Coordinates of N, CA and C in Angstrom, one line a residue:
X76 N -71.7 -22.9 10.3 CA -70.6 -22.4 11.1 C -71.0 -20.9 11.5
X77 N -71.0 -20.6 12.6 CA -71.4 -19.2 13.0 C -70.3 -17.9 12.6
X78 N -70.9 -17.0 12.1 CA -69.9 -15.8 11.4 C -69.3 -15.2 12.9
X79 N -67.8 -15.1 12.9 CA -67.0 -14.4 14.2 C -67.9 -13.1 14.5
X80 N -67.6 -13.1 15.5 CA -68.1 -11.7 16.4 C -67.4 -10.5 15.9
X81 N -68.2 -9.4 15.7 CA -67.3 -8.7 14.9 C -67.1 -7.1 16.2
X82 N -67.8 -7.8 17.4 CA -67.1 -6.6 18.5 C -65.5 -7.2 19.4
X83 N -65.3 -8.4 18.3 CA -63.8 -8.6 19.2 C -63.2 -8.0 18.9
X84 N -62.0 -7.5 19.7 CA -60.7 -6.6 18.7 C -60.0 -7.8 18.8
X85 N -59.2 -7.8 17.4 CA -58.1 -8.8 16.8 C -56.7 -8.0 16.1
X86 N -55.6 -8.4 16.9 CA -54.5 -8.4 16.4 C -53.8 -8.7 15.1
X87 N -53.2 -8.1 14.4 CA -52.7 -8.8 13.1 C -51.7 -9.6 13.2
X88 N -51.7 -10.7 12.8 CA -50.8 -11.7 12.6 C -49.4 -10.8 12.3
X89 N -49.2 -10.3 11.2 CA -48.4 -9.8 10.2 C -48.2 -10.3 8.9
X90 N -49.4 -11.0 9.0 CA -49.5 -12.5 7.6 C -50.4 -12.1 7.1
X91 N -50.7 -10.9 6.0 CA -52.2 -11.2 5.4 C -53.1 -12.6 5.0
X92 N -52.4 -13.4 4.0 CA -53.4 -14.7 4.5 C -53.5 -15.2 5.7
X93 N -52.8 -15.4 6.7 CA -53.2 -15.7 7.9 C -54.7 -15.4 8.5
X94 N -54.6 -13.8 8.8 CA -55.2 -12.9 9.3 C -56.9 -13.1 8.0
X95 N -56.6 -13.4 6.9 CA -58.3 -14.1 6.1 C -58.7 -14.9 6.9
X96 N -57.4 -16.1 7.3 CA -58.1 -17.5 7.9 C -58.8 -16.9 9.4
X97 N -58.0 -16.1 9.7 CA -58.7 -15.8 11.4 C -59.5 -14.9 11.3
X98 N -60.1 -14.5 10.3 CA -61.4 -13.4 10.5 C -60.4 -12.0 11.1
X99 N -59.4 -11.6 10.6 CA -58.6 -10.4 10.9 C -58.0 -10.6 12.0
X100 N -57.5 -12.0 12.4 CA -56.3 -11.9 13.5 C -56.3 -12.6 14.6
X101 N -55.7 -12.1 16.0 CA -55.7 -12.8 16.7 C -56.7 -12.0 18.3
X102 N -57.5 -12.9 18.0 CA -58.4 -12.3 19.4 C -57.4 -11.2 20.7
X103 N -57.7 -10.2 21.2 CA -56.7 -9.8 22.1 C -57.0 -10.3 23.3
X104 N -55.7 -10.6 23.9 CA -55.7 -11.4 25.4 C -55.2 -12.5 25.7
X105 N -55.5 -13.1 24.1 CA -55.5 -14.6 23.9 C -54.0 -14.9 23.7
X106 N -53.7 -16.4 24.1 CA -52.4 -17.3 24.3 C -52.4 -18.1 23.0
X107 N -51.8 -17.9 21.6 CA -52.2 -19.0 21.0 C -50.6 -20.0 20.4
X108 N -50.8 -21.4 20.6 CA -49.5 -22.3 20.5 C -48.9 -22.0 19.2
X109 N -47.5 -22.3 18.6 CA -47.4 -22.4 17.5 C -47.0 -23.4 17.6
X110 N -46.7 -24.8 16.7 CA -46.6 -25.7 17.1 C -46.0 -26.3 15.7
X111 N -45.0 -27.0 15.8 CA -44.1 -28.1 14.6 C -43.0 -28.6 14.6
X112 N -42.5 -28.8 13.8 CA -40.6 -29.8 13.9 C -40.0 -28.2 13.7
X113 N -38.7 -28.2 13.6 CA -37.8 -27.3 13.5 C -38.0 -27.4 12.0
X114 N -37.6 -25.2 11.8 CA -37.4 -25.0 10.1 C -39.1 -24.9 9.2
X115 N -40.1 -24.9 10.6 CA -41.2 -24.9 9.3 C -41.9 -23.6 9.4
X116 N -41.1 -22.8 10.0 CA -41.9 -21.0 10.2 C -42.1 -20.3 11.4
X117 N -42.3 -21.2 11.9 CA -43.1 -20.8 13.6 C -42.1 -19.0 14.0
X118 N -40.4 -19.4 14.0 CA -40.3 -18.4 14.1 C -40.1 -16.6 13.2
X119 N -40.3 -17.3 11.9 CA -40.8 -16.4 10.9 C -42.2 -15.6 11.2
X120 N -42.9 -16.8 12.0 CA -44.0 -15.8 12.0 C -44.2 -15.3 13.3
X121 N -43.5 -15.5 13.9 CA -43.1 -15.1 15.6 C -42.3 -13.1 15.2
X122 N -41.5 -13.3 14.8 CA -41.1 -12.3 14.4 C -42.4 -11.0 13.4
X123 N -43.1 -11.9 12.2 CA -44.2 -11.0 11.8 C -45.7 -10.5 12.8
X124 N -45.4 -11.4 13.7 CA -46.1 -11.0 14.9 C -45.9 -9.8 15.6
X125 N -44.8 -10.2 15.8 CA -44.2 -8.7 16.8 C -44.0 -7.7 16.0
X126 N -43.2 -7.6 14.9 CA -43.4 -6.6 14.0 C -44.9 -5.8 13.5
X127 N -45.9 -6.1 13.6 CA -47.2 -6.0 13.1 C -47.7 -5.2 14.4
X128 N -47.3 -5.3 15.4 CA -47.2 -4.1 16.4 C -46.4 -3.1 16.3
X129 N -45.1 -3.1 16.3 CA -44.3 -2.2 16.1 C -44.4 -1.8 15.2
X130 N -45.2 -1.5 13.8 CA -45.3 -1.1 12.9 C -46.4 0.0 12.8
X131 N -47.5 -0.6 14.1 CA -48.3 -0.1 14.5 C -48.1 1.3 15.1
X132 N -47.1 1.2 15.9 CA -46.8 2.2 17.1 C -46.8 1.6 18.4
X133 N -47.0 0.0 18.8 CA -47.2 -0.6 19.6 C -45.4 -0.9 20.2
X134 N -45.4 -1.3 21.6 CA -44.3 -1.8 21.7 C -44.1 -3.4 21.9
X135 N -43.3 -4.2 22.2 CA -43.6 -5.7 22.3 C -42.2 -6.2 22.8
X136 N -42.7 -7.3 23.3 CA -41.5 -8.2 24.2 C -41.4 -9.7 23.4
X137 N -39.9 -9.7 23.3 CA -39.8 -11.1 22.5 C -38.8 -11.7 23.4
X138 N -38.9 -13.0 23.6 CA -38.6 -13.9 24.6 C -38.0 -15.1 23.8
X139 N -36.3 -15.2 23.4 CA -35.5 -16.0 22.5 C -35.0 -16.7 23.7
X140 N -35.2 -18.0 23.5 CA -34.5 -19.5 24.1 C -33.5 -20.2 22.9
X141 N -33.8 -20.1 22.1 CA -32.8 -21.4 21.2 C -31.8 -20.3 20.0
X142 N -32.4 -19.3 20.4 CA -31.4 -18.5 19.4 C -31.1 -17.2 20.3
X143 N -30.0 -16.6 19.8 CA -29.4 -15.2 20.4 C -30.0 -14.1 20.2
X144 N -30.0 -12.6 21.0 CA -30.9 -12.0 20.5 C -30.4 -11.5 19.1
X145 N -29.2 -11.6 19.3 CA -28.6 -10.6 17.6 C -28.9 -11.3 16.3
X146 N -29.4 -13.0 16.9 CA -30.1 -13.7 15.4 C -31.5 -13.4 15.4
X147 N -32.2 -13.0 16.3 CA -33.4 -12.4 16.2 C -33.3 -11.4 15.4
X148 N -32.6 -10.4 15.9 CA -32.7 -9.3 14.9 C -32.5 -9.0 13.5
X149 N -31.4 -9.9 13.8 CA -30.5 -10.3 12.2 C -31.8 -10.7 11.0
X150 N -32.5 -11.9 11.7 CA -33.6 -12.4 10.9 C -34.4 -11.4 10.5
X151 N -35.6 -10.8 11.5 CA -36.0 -10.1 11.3 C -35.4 -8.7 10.1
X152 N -34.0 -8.5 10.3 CA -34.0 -7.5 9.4 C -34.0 -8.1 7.6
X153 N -34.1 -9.6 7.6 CA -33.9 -10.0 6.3 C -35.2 -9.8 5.7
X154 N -36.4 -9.2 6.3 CA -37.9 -8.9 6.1 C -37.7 -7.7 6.1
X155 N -36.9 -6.7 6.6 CA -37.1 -5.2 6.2 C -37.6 -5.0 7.5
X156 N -37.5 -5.9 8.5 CA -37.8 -5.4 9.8 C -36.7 -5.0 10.8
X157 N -37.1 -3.3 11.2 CA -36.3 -2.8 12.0 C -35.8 -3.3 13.7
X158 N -36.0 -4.2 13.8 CA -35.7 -4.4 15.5 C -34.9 -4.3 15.7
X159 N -33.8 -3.7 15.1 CA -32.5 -3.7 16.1 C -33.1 -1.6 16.4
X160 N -33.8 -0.9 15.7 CA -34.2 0.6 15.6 C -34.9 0.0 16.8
X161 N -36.0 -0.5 16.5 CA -37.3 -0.5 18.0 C -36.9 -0.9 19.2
X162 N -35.3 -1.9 19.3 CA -34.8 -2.1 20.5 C -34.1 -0.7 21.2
X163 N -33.1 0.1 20.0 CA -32.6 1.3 20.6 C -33.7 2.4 21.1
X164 N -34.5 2.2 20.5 CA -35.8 3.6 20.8 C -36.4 2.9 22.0
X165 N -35.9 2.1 22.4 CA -37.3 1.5 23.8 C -38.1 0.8 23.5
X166 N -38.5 0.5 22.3 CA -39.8 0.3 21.7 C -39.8 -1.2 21.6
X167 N -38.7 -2.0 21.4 CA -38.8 -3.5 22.0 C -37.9 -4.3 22.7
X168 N -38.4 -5.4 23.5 CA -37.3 -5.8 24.4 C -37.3 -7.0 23.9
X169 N -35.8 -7.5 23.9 CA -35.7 -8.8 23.7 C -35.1 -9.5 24.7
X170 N -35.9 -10.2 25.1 CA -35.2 -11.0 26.6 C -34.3 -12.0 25.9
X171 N -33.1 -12.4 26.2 CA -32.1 -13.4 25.7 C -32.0 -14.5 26.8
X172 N -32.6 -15.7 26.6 CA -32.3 -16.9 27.5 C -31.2 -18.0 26.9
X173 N -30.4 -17.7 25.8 CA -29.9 -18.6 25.4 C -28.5 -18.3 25.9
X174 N -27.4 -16.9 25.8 CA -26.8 -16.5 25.7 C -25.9 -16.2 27.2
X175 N -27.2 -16.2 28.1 CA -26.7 -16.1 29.7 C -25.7 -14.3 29.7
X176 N -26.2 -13.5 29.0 CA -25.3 -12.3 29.1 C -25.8 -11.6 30.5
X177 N -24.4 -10.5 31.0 CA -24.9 -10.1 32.3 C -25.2 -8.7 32.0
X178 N -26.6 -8.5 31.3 CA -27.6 -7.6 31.3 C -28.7 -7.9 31.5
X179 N -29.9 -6.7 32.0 CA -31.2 -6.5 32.2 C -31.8 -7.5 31.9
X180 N -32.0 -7.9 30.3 CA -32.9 -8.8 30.0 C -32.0 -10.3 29.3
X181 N -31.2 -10.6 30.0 CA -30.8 -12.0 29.8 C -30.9 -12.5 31.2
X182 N -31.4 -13.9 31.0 CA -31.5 -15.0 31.8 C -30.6 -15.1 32.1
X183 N -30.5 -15.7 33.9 CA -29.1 -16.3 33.9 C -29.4 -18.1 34.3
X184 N -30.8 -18.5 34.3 CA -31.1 -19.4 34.6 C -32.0 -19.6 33.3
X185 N -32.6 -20.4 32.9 CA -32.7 -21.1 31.9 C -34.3 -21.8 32.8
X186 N -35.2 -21.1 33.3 CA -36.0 -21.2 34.1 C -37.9 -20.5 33.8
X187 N -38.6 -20.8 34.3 CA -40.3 -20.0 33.7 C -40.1 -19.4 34.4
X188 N -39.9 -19.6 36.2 CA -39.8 -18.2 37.4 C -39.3 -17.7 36.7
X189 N -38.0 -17.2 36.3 CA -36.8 -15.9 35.7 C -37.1 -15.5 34.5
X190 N -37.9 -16.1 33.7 CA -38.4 -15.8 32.4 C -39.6 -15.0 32.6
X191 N -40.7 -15.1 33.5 CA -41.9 -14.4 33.9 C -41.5 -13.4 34.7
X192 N -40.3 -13.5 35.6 CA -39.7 -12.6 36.4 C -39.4 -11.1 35.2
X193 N -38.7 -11.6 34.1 CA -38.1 -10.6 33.3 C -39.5 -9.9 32.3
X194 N -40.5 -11.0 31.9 CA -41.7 -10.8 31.5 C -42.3 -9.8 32.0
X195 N -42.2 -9.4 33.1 CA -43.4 -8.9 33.7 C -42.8 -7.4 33.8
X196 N -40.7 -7.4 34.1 CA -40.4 -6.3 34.5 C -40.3 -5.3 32.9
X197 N -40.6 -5.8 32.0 CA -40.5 -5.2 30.7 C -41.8 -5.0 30.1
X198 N -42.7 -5.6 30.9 CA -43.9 -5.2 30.5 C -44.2 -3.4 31.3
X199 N -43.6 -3.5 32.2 CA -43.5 -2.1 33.4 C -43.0 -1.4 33.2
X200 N -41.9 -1.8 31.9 CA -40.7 -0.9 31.7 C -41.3 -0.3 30.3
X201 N -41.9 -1.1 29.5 CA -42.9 -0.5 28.3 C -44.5 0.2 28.5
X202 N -45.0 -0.3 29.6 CA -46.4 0.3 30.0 C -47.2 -0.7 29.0
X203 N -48.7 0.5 29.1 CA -49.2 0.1 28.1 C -49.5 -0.3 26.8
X204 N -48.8 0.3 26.1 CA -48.4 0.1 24.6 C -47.9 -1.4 24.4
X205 N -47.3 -1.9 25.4 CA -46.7 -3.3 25.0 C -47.7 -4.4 24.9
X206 N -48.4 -4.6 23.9 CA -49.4 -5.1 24.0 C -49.0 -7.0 23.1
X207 N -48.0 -6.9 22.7 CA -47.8 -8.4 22.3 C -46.8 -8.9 22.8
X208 N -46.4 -10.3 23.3 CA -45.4 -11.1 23.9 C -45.3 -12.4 22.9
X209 N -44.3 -12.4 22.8 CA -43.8 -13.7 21.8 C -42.7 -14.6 22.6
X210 N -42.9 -16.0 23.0 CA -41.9 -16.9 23.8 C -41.6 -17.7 23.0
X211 N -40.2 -17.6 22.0 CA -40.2 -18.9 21.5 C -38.4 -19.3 21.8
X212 N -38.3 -20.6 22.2 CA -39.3 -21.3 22.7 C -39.7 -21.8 23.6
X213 N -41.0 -22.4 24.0 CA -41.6 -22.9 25.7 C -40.7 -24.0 25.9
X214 N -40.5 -25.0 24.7 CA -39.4 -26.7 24.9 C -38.7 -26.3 25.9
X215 N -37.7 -25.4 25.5 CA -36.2 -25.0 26.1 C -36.5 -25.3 27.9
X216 N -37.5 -24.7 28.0 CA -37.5 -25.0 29.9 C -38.1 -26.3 29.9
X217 N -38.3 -27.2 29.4 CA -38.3 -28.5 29.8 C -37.4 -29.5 29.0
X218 N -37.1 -29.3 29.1 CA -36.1 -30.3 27.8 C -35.3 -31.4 28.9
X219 N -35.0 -31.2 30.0 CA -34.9 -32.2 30.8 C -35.6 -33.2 31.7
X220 N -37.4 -32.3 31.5 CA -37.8 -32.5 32.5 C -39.3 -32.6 31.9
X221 N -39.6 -33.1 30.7 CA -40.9 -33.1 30.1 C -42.2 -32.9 30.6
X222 N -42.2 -33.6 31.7 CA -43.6 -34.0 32.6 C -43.7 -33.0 33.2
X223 N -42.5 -31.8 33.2 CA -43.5 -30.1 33.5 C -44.0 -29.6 32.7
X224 N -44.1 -30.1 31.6 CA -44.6 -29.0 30.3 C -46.1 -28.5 30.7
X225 N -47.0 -29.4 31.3 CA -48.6 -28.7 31.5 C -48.0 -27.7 32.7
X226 N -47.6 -28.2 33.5 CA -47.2 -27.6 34.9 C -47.0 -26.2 34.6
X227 N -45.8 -26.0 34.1 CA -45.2 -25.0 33.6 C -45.8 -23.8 32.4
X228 N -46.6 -24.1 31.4 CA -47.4 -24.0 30.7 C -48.7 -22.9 31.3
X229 N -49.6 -24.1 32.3 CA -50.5 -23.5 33.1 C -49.8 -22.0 33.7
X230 N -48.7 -22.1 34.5 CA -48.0 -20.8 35.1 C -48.4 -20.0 34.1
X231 N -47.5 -19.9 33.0 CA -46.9 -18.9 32.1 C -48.8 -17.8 31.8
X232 N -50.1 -18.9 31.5 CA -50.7 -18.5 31.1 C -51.8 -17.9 32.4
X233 N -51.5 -18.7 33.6 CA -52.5 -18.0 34.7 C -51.7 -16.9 35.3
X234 N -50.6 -16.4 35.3 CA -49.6 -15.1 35.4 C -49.5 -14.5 34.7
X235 N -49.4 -14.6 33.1 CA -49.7 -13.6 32.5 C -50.8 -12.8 31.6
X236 N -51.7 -13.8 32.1 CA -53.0 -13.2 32.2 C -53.5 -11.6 32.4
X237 N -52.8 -11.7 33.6 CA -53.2 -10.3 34.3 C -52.3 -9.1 33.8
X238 N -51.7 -9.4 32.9 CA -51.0 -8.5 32.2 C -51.5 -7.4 30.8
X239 N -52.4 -7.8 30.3 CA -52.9 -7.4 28.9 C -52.6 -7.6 27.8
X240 N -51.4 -9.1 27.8 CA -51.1 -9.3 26.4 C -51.4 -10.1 26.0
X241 N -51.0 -10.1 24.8 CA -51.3 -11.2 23.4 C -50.4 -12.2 23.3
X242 N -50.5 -12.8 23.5 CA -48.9 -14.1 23.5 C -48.8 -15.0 22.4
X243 N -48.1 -15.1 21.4 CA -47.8 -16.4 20.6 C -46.7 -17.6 21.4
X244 N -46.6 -18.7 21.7 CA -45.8 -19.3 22.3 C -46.0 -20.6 21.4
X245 N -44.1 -20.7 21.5 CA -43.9 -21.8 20.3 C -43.7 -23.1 21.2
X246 N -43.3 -24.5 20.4 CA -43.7 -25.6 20.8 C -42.9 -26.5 19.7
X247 N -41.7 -27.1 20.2 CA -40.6 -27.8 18.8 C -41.5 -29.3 19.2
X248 N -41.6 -29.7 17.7 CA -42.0 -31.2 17.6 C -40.2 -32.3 17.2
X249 N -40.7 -33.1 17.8 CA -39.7 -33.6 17.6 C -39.4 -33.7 16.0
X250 N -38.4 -34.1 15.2 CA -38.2 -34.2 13.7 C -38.9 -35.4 13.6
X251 N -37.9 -36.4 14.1 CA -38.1 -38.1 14.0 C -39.1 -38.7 14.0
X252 N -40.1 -38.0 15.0 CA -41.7 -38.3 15.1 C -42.8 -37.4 14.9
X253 N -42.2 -36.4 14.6 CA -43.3 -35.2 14.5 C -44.4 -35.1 15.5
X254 N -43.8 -35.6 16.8 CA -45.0 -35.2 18.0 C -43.9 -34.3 19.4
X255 N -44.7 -33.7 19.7 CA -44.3 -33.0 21.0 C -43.5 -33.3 22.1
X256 N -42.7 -32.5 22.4 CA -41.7 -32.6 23.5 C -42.6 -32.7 25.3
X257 N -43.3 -33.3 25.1 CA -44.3 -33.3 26.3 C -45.5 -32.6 26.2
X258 N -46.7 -32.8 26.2 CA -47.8 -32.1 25.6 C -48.3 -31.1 26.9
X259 N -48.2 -29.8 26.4 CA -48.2 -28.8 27.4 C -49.1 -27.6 27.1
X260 N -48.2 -26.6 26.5 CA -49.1 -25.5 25.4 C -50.2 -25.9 25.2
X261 N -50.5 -26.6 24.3 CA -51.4 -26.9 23.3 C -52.5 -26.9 24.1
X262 N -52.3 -27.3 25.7 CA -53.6 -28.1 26.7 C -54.3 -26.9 27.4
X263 N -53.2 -26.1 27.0 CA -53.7 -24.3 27.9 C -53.8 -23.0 27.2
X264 N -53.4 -23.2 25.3 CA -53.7 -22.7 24.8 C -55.1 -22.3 24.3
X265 N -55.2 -20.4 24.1 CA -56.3 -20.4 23.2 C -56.9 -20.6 21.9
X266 N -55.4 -21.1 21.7 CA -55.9 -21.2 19.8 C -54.2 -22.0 19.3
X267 N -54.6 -23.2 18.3 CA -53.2 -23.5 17.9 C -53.1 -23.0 16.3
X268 N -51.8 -22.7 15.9 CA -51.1 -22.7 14.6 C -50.4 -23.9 14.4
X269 N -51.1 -24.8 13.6 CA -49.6 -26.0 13.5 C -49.0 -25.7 12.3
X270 N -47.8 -26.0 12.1 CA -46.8 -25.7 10.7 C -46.5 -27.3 10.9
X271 N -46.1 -27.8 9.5 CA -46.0 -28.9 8.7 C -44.9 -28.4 7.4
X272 N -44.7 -29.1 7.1 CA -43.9 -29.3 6.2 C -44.4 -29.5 5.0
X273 N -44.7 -29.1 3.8 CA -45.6 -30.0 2.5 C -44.5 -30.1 1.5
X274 N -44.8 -30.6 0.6 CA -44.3 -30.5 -0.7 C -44.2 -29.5 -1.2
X275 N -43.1 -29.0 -2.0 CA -42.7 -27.9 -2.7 C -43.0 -26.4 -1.7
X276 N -42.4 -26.7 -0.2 CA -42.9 -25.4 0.2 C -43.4 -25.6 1.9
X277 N -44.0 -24.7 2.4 CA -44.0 -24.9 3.5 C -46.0 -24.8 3.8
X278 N -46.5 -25.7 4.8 CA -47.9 -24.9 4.6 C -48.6 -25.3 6.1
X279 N -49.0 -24.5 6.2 CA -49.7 -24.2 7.8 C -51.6 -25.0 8.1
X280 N -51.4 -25.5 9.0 CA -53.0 -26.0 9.8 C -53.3 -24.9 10.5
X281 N -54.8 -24.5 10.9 CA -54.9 -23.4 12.2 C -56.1 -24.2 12.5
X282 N -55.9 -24.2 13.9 CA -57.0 -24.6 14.6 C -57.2 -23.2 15.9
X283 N -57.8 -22.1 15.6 CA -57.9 -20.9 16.3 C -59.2 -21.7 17.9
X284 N -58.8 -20.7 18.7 CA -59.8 -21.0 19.6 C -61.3 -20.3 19.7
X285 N -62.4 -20.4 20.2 CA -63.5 -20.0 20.1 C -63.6 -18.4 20.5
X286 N -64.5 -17.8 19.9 CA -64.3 -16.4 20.2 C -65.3 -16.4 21.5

């Protein structure tokens, strides 16, 4: 197996074992899926993602579909993470798609346009420093309509491309079958995380993409 390139820059997970398995993180630029049933981490570690910047001095945009942004925060502070501080100081934006409130960064559509729309205006509103994006979750915009998932998927990653960020983007498996709500992410991802369920505990697959 060839040893990683050691002129990539790599992001930290916010997982120190993680960040062993990936050779210190996550390549920058890169789109990588997280992918499982509900309850097996994905957004645990969605949260230590974004925090692992703002800890940095970095700023970051998180992108809530299935929960509120005040349970984001709420979660996050059960880790000793400040995001409700990094939200007041500017330092992070939490787009809210679930709640439909009539501010800045809530959705009033439940849509990728209005979700990239708000993406892009918070990336402009943080500048440079916003160097990570976290979407969880991608399901939520297809959930009626499966057979957009590549469709939709491709967008997210050939538009935000040109932006400079690091994206984690989640992906709910169904419980019942433990397969995918339309196979999408995963097809246009640079790298997947799968979470599983084990015995006594919770424990993760990585399948990272090529450097």
């Amino acid at each position: 197996m060839p040893e990683p390139r050691s002129d990539v820059v790599r992001l930290s997970t916010g997982i120190r074992g993680l960040d062993g398995l990936l050779a210190g993180g996550i390549p920058e630029g890169f789109m990588v899926a997280l992918v499982g049933m509900p309850g097996t981490g994905k957004t645990v570690a969605c949260i230590h993602f974004a925090w692992a910047g703002l800890s940095a001095g970095e700023s970051a945009i998180y992108v809530t579909t299935e929960e509120s942004r005040e349970s984001v925060i709420r979660q996050a502070a059960q880790f000793g993470m400040g995001f409700d501080r990094a939200s007041r100081e500017g330092r992070l934006i939490v787009v809210d798609a679930l709640m439909r409130k009539e501010d800045e960064w809530s959705l009033k559509d439940v849509s990728v346009e209005e979700m990239l729309d708000r993406v892009i205006a918070a990336k402009r509103s943080l500048g440079r420093s916003a160097r990570r994006l976290v979407i969880d979750s991608m399901s939520a915009f297809w959930l009626s309509a499966p057979v957009k998932a590549r469709e939709d998927s491709y967008s997210v990653k050939r538009i935000l491309s040109k932006w400079g960020l690091t994206i984690y983007v989640t992906s709910q498996y169904a419980i019942t079958t433990g397969s995918a709500f339309g196979w999408g992410v995963e097809h246009v991802a640079d790298g997947i995380i799968h979470f599983r369920r084990g015995l006594g505990g919770r424990r993760m697959m990585h399948c990272p993409g090529g450097d």
